[in-house]
Short mmCIF file of C-alpha atoms and ligand atoms in Angstrom, two decimals:
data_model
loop_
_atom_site.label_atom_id
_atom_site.label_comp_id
_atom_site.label_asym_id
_atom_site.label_seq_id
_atom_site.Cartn_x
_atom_site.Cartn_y
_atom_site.Cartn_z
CA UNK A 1283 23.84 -22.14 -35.54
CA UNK A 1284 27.30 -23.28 -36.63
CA UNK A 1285 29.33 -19.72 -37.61
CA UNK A 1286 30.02 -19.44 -41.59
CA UNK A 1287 33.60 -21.11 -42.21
CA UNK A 1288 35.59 -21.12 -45.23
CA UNK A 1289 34.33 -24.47 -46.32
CA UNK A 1290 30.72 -22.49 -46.86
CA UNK A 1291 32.06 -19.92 -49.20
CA UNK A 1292 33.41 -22.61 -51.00
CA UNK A 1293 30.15 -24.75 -51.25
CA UNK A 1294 27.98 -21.96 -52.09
CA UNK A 1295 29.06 -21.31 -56.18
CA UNK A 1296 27.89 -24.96 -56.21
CA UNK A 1297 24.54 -24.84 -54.38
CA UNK A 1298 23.16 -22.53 -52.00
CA UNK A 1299 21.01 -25.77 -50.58
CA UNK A 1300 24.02 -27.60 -49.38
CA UNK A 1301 25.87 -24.40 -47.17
CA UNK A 1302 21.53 -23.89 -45.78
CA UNK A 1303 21.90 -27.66 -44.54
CA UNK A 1304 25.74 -27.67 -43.43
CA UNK A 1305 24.70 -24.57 -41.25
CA UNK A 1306 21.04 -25.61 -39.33
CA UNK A 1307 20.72 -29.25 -40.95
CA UNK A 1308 20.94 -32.56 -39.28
CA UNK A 1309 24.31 -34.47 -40.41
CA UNK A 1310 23.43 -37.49 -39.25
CA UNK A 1311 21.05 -37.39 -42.43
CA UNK A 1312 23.84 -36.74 -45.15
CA UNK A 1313 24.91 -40.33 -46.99
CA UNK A 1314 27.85 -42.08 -46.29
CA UNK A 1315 30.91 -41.05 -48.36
CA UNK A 1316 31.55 -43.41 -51.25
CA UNK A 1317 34.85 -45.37 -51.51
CA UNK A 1318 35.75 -42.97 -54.37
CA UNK A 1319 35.21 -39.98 -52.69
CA UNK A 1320 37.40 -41.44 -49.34
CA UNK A 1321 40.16 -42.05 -52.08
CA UNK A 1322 39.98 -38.66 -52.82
CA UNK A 1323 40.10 -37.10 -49.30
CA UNK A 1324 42.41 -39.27 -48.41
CA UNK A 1325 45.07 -38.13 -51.32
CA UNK A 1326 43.94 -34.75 -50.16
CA UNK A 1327 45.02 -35.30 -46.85
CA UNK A 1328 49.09 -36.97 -47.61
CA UNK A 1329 49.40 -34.13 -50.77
CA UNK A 1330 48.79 -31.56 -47.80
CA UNK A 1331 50.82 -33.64 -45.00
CA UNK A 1332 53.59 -34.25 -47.49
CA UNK A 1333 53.80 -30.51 -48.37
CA UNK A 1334 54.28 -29.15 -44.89
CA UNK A 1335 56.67 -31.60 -43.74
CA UNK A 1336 59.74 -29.75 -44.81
CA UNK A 1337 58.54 -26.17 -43.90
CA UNK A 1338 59.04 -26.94 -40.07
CA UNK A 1339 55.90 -24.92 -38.74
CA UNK A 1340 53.49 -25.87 -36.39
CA UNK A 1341 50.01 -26.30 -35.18
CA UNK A 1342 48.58 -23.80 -32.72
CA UNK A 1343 47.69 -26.35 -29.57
CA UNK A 1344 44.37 -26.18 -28.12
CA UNK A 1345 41.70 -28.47 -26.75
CA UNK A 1346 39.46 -30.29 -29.33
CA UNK A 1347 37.31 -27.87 -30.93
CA UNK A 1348 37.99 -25.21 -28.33
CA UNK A 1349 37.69 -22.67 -31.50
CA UNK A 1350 38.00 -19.32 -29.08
CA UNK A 1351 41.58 -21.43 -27.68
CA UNK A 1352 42.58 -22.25 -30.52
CA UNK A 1353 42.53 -18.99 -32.13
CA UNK A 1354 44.37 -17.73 -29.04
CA UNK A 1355 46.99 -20.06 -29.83
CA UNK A 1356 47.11 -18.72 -33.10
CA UNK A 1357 47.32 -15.47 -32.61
CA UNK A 1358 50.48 -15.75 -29.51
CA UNK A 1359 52.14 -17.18 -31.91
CA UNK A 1360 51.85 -14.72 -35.18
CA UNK A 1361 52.49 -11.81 -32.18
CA UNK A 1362 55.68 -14.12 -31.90
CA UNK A 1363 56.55 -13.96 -35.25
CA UNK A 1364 57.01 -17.46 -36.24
CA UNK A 1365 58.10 -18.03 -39.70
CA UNK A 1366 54.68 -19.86 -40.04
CA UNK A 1367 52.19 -21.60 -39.15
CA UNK A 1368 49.87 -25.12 -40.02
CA UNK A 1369 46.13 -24.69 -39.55
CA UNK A 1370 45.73 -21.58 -37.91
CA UNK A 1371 42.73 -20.80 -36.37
CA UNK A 1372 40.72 -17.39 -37.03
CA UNK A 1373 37.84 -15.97 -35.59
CA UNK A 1374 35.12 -13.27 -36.49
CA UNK A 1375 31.74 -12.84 -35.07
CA UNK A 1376 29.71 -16.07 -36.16
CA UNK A 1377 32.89 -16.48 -38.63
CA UNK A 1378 35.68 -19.24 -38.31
CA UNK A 1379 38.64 -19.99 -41.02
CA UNK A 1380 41.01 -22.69 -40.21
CA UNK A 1381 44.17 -21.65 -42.87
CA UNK A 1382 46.54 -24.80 -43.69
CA UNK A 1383 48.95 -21.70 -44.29
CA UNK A 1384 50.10 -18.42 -43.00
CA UNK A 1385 53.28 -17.37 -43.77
CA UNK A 1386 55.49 -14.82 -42.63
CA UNK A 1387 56.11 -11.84 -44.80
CA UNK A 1388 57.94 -8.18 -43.58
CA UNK A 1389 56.13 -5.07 -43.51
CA UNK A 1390 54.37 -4.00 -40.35
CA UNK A 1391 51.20 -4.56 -39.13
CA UNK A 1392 49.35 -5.02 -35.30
CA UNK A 1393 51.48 -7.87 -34.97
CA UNK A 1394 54.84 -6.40 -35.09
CA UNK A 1395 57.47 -5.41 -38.13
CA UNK A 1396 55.65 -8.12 -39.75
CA UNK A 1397 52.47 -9.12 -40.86
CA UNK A 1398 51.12 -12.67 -42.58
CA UNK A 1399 49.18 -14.05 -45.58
CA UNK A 1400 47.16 -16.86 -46.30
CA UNK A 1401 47.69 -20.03 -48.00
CA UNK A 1402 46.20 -23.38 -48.94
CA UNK A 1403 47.46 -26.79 -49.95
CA UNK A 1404 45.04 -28.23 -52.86
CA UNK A 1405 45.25 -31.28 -54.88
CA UNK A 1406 44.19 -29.83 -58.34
CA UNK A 1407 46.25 -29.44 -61.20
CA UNK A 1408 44.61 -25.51 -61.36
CA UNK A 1409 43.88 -23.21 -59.53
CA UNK A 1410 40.04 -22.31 -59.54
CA UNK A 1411 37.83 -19.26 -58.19
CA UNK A 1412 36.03 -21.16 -55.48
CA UNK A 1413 39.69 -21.79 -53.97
CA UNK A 1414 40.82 -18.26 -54.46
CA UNK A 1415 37.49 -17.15 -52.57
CA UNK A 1416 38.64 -19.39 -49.88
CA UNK A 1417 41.83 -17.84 -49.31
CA UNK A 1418 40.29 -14.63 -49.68
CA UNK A 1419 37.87 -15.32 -46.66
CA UNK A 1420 40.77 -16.41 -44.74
CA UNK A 1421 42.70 -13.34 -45.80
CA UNK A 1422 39.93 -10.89 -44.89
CA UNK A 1423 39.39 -12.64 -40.88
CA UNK A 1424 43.96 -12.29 -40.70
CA UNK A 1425 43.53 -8.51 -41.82
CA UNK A 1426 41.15 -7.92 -38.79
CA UNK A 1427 43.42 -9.64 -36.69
CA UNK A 1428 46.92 -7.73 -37.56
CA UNK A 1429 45.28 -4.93 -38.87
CA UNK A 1430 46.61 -5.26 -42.11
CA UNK A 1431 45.02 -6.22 -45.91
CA UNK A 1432 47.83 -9.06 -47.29
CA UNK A 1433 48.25 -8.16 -50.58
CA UNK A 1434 48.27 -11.42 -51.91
CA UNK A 1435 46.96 -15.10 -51.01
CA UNK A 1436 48.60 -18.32 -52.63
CA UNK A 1437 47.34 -21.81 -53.32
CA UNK A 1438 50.17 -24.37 -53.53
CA UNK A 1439 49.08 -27.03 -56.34
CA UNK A 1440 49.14 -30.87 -56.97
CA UNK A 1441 52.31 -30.97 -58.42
CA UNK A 1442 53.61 -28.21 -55.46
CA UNK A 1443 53.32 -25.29 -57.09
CA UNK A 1444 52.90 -21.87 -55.33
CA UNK A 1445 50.07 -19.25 -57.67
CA UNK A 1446 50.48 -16.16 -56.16
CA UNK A 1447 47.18 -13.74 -56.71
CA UNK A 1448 46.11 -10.56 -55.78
CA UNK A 1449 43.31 -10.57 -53.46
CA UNK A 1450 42.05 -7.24 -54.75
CA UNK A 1451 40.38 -7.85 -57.65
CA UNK A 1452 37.94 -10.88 -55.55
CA UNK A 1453 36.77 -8.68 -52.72
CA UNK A 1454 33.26 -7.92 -54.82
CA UNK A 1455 32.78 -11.53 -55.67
CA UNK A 1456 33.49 -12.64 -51.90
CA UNK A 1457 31.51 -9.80 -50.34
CA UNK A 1458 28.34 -11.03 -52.31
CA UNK A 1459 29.41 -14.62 -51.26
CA UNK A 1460 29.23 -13.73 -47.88
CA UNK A 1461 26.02 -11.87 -48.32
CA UNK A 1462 24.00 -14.44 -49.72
CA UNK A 1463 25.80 -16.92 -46.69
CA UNK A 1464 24.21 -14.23 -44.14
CA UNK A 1465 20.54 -14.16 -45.82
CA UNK A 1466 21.18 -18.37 -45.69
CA UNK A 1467 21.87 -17.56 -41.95
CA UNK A 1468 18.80 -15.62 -41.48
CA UNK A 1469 16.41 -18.10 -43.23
CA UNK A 1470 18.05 -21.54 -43.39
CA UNK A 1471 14.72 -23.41 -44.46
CA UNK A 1472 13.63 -20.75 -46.40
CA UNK A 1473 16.27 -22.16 -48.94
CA UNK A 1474 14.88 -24.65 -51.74
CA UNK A 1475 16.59 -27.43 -53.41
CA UNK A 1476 17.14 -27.96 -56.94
CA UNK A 1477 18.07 -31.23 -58.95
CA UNK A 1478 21.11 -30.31 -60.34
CA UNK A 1479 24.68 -31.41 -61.72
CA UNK A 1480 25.82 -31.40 -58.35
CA UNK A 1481 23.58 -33.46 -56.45
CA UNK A 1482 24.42 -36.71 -57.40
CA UNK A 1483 28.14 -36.08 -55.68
CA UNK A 1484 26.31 -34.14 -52.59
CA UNK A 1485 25.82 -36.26 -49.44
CA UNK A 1486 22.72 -34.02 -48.79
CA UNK A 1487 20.85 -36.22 -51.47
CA UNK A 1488 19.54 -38.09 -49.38
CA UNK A 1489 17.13 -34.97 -48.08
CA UNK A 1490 17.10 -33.33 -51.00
CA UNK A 1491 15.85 -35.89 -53.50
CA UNK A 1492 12.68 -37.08 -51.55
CA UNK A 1493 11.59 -33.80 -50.97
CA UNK A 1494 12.02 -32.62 -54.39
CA UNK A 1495 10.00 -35.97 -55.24
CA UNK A 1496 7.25 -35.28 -52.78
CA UNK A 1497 6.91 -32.03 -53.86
CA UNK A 1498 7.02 -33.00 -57.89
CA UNK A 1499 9.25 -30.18 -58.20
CA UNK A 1500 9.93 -28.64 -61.99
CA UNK A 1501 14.00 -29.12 -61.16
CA UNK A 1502 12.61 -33.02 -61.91
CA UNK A 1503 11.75 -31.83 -65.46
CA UNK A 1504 14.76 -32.18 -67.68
CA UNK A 1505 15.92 -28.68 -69.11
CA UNK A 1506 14.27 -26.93 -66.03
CA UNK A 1507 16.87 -23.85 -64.53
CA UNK A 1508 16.47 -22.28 -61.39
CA UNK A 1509 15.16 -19.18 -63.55
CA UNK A 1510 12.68 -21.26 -65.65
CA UNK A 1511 11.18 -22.97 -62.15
CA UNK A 1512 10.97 -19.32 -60.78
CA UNK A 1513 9.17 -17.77 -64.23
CA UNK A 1514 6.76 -20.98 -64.23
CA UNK A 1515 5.65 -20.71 -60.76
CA UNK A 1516 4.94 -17.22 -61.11
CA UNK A 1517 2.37 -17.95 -63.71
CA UNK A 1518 1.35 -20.71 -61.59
CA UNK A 1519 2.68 -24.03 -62.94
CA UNK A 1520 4.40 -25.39 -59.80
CA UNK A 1521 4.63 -28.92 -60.72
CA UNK A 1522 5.53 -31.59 -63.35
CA UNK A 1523 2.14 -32.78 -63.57
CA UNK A 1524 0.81 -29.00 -64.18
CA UNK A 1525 3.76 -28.23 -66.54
CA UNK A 1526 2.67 -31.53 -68.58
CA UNK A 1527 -0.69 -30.49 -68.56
CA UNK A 1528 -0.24 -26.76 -70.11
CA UNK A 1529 -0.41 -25.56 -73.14
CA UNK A 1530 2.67 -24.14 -74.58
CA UNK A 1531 1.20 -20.91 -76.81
CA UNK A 1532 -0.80 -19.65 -73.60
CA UNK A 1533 1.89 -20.64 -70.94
CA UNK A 1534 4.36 -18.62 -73.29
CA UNK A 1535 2.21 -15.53 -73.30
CA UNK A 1536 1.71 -16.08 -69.63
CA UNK A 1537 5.20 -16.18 -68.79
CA UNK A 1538 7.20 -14.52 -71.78
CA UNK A 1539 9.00 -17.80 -72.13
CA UNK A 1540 10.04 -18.55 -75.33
CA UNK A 1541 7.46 -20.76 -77.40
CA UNK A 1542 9.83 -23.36 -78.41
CA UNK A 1543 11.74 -23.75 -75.48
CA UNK A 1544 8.68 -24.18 -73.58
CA UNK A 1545 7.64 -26.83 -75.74
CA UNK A 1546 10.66 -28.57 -75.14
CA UNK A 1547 9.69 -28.91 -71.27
CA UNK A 1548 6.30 -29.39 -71.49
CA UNK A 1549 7.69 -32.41 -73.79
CA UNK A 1550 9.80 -33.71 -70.70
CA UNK A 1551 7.11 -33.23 -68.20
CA UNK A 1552 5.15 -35.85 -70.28
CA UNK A 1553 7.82 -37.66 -70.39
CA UNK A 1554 8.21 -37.96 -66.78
CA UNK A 1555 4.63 -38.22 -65.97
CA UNK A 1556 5.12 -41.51 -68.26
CA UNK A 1557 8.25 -42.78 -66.89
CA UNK A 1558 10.20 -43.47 -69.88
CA UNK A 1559 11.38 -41.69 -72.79
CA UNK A 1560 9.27 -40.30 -75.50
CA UNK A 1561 11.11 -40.52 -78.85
CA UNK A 1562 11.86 -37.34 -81.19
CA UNK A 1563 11.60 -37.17 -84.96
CA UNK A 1564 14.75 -36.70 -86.05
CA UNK A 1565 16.84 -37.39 -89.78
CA UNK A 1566 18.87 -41.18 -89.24
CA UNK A 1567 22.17 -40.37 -89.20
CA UNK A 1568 24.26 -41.63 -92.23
CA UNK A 1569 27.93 -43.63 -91.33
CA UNK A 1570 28.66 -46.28 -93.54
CA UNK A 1571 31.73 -47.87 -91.76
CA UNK A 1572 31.19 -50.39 -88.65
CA UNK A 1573 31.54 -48.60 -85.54
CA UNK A 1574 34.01 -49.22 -82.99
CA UNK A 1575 33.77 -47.98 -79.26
CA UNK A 1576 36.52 -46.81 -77.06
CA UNK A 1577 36.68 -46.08 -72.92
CA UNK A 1578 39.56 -45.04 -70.86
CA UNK A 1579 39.54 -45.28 -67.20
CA UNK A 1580 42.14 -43.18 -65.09
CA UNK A 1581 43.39 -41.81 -62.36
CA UNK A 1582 42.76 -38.20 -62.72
CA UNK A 1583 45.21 -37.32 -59.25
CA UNK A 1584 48.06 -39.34 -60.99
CA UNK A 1585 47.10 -38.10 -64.36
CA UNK A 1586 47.73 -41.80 -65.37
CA UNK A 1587 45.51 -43.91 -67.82
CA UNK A 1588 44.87 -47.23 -65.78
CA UNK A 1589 42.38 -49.18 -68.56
CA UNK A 1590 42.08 -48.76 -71.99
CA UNK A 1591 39.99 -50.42 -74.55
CA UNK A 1592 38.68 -50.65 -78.07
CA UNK A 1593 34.96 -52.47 -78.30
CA UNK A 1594 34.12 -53.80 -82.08
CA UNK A 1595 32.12 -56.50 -83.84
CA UNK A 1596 34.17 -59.09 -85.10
CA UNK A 1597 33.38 -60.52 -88.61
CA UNK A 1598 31.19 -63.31 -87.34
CA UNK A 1599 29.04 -60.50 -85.22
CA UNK A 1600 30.68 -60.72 -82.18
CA UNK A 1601 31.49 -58.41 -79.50
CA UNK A 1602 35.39 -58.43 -78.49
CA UNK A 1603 36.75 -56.14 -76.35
CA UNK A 1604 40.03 -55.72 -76.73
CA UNK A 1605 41.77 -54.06 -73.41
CA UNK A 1606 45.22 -52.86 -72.63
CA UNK A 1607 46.42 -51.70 -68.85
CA UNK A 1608 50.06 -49.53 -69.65
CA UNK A 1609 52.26 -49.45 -66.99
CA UNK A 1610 53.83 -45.93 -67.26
CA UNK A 1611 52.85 -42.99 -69.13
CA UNK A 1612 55.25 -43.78 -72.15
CA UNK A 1613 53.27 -46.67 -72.85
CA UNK A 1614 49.55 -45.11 -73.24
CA UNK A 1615 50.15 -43.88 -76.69
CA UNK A 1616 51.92 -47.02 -78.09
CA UNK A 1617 49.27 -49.11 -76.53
CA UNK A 1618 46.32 -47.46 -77.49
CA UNK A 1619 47.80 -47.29 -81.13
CA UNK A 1620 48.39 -51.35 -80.82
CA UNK A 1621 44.54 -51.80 -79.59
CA UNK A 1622 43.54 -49.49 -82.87
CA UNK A 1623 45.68 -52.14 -84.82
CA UNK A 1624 43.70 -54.64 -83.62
CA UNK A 1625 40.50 -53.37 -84.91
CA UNK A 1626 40.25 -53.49 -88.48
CA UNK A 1627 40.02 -50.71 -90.75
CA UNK A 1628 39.25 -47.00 -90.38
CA UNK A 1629 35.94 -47.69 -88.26
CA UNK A 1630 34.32 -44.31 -86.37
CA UNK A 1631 35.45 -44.57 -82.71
CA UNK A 1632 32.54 -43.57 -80.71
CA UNK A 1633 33.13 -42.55 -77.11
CA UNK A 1634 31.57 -40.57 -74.51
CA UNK A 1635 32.33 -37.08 -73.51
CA UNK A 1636 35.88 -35.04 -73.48
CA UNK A 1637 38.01 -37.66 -71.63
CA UNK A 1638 38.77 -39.95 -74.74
CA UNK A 1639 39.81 -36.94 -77.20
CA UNK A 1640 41.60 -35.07 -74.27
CA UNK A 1641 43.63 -38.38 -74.13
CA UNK A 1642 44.24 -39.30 -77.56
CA UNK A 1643 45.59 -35.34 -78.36
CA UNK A 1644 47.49 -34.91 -75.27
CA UNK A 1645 49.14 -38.18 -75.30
CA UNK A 1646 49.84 -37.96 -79.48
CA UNK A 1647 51.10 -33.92 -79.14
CA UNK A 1648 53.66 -35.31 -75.73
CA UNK A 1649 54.54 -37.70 -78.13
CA UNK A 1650 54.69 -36.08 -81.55
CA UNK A 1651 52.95 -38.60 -83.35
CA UNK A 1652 49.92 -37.12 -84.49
CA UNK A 1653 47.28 -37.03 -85.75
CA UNK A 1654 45.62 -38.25 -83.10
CA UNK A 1655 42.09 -39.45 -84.59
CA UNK A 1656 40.57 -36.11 -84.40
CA UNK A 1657 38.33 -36.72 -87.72
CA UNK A 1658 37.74 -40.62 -86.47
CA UNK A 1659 36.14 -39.82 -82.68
CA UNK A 1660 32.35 -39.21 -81.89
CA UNK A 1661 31.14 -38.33 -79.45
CA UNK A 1662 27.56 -40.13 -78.45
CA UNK A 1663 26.43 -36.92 -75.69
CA UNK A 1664 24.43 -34.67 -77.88
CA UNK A 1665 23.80 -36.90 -80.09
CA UNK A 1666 21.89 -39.62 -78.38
CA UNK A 1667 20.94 -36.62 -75.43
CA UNK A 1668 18.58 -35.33 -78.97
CA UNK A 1669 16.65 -38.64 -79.66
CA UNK A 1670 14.37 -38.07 -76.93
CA UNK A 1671 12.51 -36.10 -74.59
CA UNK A 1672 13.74 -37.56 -71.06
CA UNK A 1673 11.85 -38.63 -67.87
CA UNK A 1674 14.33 -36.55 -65.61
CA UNK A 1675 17.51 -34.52 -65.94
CA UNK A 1676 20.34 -35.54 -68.33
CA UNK A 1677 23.22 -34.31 -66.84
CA UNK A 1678 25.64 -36.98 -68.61
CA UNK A 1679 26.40 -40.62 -69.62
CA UNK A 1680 25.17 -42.23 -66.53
CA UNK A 1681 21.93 -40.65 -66.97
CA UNK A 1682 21.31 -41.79 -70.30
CA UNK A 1683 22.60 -45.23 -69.50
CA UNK A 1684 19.58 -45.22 -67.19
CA UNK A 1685 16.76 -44.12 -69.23
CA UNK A 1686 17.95 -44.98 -72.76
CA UNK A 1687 18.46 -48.49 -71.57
CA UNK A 1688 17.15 -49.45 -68.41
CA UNK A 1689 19.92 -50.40 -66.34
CA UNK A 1690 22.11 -48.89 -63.94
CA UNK A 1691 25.33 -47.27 -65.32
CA UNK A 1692 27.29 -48.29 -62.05
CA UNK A 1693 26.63 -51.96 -61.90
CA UNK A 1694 30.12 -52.67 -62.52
CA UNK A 1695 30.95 -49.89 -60.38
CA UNK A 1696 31.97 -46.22 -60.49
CA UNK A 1697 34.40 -44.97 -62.68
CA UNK A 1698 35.98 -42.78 -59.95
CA UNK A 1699 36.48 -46.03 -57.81
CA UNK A 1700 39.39 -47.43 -60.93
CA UNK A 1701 42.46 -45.94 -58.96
CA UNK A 1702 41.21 -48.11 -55.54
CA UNK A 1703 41.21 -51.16 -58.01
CA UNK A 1704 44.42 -50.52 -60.35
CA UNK A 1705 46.48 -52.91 -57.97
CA UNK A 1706 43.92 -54.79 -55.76
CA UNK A 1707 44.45 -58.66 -55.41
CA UNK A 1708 40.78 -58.98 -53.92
CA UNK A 1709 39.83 -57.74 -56.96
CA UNK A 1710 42.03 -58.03 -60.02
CA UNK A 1711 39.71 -58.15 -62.78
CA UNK A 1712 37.90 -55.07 -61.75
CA UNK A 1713 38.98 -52.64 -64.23
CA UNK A 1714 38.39 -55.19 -67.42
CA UNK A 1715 34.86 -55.78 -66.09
CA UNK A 1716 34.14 -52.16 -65.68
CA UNK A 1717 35.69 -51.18 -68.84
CA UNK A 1718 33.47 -54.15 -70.49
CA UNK A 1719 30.75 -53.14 -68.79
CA UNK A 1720 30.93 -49.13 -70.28
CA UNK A 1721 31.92 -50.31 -73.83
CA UNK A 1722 28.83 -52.52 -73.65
CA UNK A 1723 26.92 -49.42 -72.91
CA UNK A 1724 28.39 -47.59 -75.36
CA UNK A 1725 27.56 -50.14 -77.71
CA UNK A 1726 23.92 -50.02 -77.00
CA UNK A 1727 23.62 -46.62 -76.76
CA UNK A 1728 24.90 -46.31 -80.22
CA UNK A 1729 22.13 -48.87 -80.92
CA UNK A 1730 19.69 -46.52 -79.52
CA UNK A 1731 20.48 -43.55 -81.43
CA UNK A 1732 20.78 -45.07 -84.81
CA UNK A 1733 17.32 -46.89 -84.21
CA UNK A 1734 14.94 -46.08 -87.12
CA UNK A 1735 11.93 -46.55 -84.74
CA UNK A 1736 12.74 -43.01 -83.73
CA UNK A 1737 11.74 -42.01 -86.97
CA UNK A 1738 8.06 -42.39 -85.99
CA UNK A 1739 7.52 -40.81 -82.95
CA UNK A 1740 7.24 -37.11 -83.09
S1 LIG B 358 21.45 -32.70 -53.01
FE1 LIG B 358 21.56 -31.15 -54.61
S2 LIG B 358 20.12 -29.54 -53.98
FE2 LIG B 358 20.55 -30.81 -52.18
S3 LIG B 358 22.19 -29.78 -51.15
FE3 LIG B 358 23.11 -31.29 -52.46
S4 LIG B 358 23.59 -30.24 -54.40
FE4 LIG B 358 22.17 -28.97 -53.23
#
């Protein structure tokens, strides 16, 4: 089996599933990476190579994945006392960390009058707990090797700033981390999978999903946890069709699950056992003005808005979009306010999720020309996720796109895939189809929620 590495303890916060098939699965199995999600490594990759160009340290040589060499390498020259060095290889019993940074610091240890800590080069704007219980890892294989704890660990951030933390206070979380890894170790299949958030960016779907299919699993129910799915197949419900087929009273007394919530599920599991949506009675909600939709694409790494647009009926009943692409950051504000201009009056601007109001309040506050729409913006999630009871997990937009209205919410392509398009000559109309394409949806979702059919069902 492969030995636990640095890139497990990272995984596992996200799904215990995916670290199981990185150690004792068969890779040739995952799905190919997306366009998207090369874009993203690849940024990954120049942040870190740009970083470490001016620090002057080097590899440790070995041959290729000659792990036990390489951290030989390593360690002759920490024992040397370099002032650093790139990708450092460290090595535990059925343990390997691969640091992008140690640095030198004084203060004795195995290795001499000195001793080293850990760093790594990330491309987020903040720092998060999976990355500190990277470094941490890392940190705990160096203080075997020179005999002393570092103190601290560092991440250095997209814009090249060093965060400093303690390492102290994360030795509980990272000990249970590496506990749950080793019970993973012992049992790799014994390790189920569950339909989450995560999956649909996992290149393990391609196992996962037809197993959880096969198996009509209860993660397939929307609203199911990994807690619920345990409870229910304690009291014997172990699949969709059996949870659409209970009763919720005696399941509840059966399982101490709460009455309503348990309706709620037993609602979905119909709904899946249909294939569609079933419709929930519900008040029609009451907004006299005509809406008005608005999408941004961007380039989260460059923190730049790439597309912007405003989608309305015109006064003969048409739908215009009207689209801007700024140039430079000074011109998002000023051309989002111009697209507003364009639509007429004080319509609701319906949009989907936080990106549109992080935007429009970020760019008005940098700007100082509030207020930035706060009482205008609506936000379609929860209220078109609580029209119906849903044939599978709603974890956002996409998903709703799918089952509300029958199509595929990537047909023009990901949103992720904008920054590979903002400057492509193959394709130079990619962004104002896209952006078309999700205003369209946004349109008829809206359409959806208001519908007074939904009145009827119950
Ligand atoms: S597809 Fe989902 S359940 Fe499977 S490994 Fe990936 S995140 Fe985990």
């Amino acid at each position: 089996m492969k030995p636990t590495t640095g890139t497990h303890v990272y995984q596992l916060p996200k799904c215990s599933r995916a670290v199981a098939l990185e150690l004792a699965g068969d890779r040739s199995l995952r799905r190919e990476l997306r366009p998207e999600e090369e874009l993203v490594l690849g940024r990954g990759r120049d942040h870190e190579a740009d970083f470490v160009r001016d620090l002057g340290w080097e590899e440790p040589e070995y041959p290729a994945r000659d792990f036990a060499a390489g951290a030989a390498a390593t360690r002759a020259m920490l024992e040397a006392g370099v002032p650093g060095v790139l990708q450092g290889v460290l090595l535990g019993e059925d343990r390997l960390g691969i640091a992008d940074l140690l640095r030198r610091e004084d203060g004795a240890s195995a290795l001499g009058d000195h001793h080293y800590v850990v760093g790594d080069v990330k491309s987020s704007a903040r720092v998060r707990g999976d990355q500190i219980l990277q470094v941490a890892f890392y940190s705990e294989m160096l203080a075997a090797l020179q005999d002393r704890v570092p103190e601290y660990g560092y991440l250095v951030l997209k814009d090249g700033r060093e965060e400093r933390f303690l390492l102290e206070p994360f030795r509980p979380a990272l000990r249970d981390v590496l506990a749950r890894i080793e019970a993973l170790r012992a049992d790799p299949h014994g390790v189920r999978p569950f339909l989450a958030r995560a999956c649909d960016g996992c290149r393990w779907s391609p196992v996962c999903l037809p197993e959880l299919e096969s198996a009509d699993d209860l993660s397939l129910v929307d609203g199911m946890t990994e807690g619920l799915r345990t409870m229910l197949e304690g009291a014997g419900v172990t699949t969709g069709v059996e949870l659409a087929g209970a009763e919720a009273s005696k399941l509840a007394r059966r399982t101490r699950i709460e009455n309503a919530l348990l309706r709620r599920l037993i609602h979905a599991a119909r709904a899946r056992l249909g294939g569609a949506p079933v419709r929930q009675r519900r008040s029609l909600p009451v907004i006299d003005e005509r809406p008005a939709f608005v999408q941004v694409l961007d380039d989260p790494f460059e923190g730049r808005v790439l597309w912007m647009g405003i989608g309305a009926e015109n006064d003969s009943g048409d739908f215009v979009v009207h689209g801007a692409r700024p140039r430079e950051l000074g011109e998002e504000w000023p051309s989002f306010r111009a697209l507003l201009d364009e639509v007429d009056g004080e319509r609701p601007l319906f949009h989907f999720g936080p990106a549109v109001p992080r935007f429009c309040e970020e760019r008005a506050h940098a700007t100082g020309t509030g207020p930035w729409l706060e009482q205008r913006l609506i936000d379609l999630t929860r209220r078109v996720r609580g029209t119906a009871a849903w044939p599978a997990p709603v974890f956002g937009k996409a998903d709703l796109i799918r089952h509300a209205l029958g199509r595929d919410p990537h047909r023009a392509g990901r949103a992720g895939a904008a920054p590979l398009f903002a400057s492509s000559e193959d394709e130079p109309n990619w962004l104002e189809t896209k952006g078309a394409a999700d205003l369209e949806d946004l349109r008829d979702l809206h359409a959806y929620w208001v519908d007074p059919r939904c009145e009827v069902e119950g």
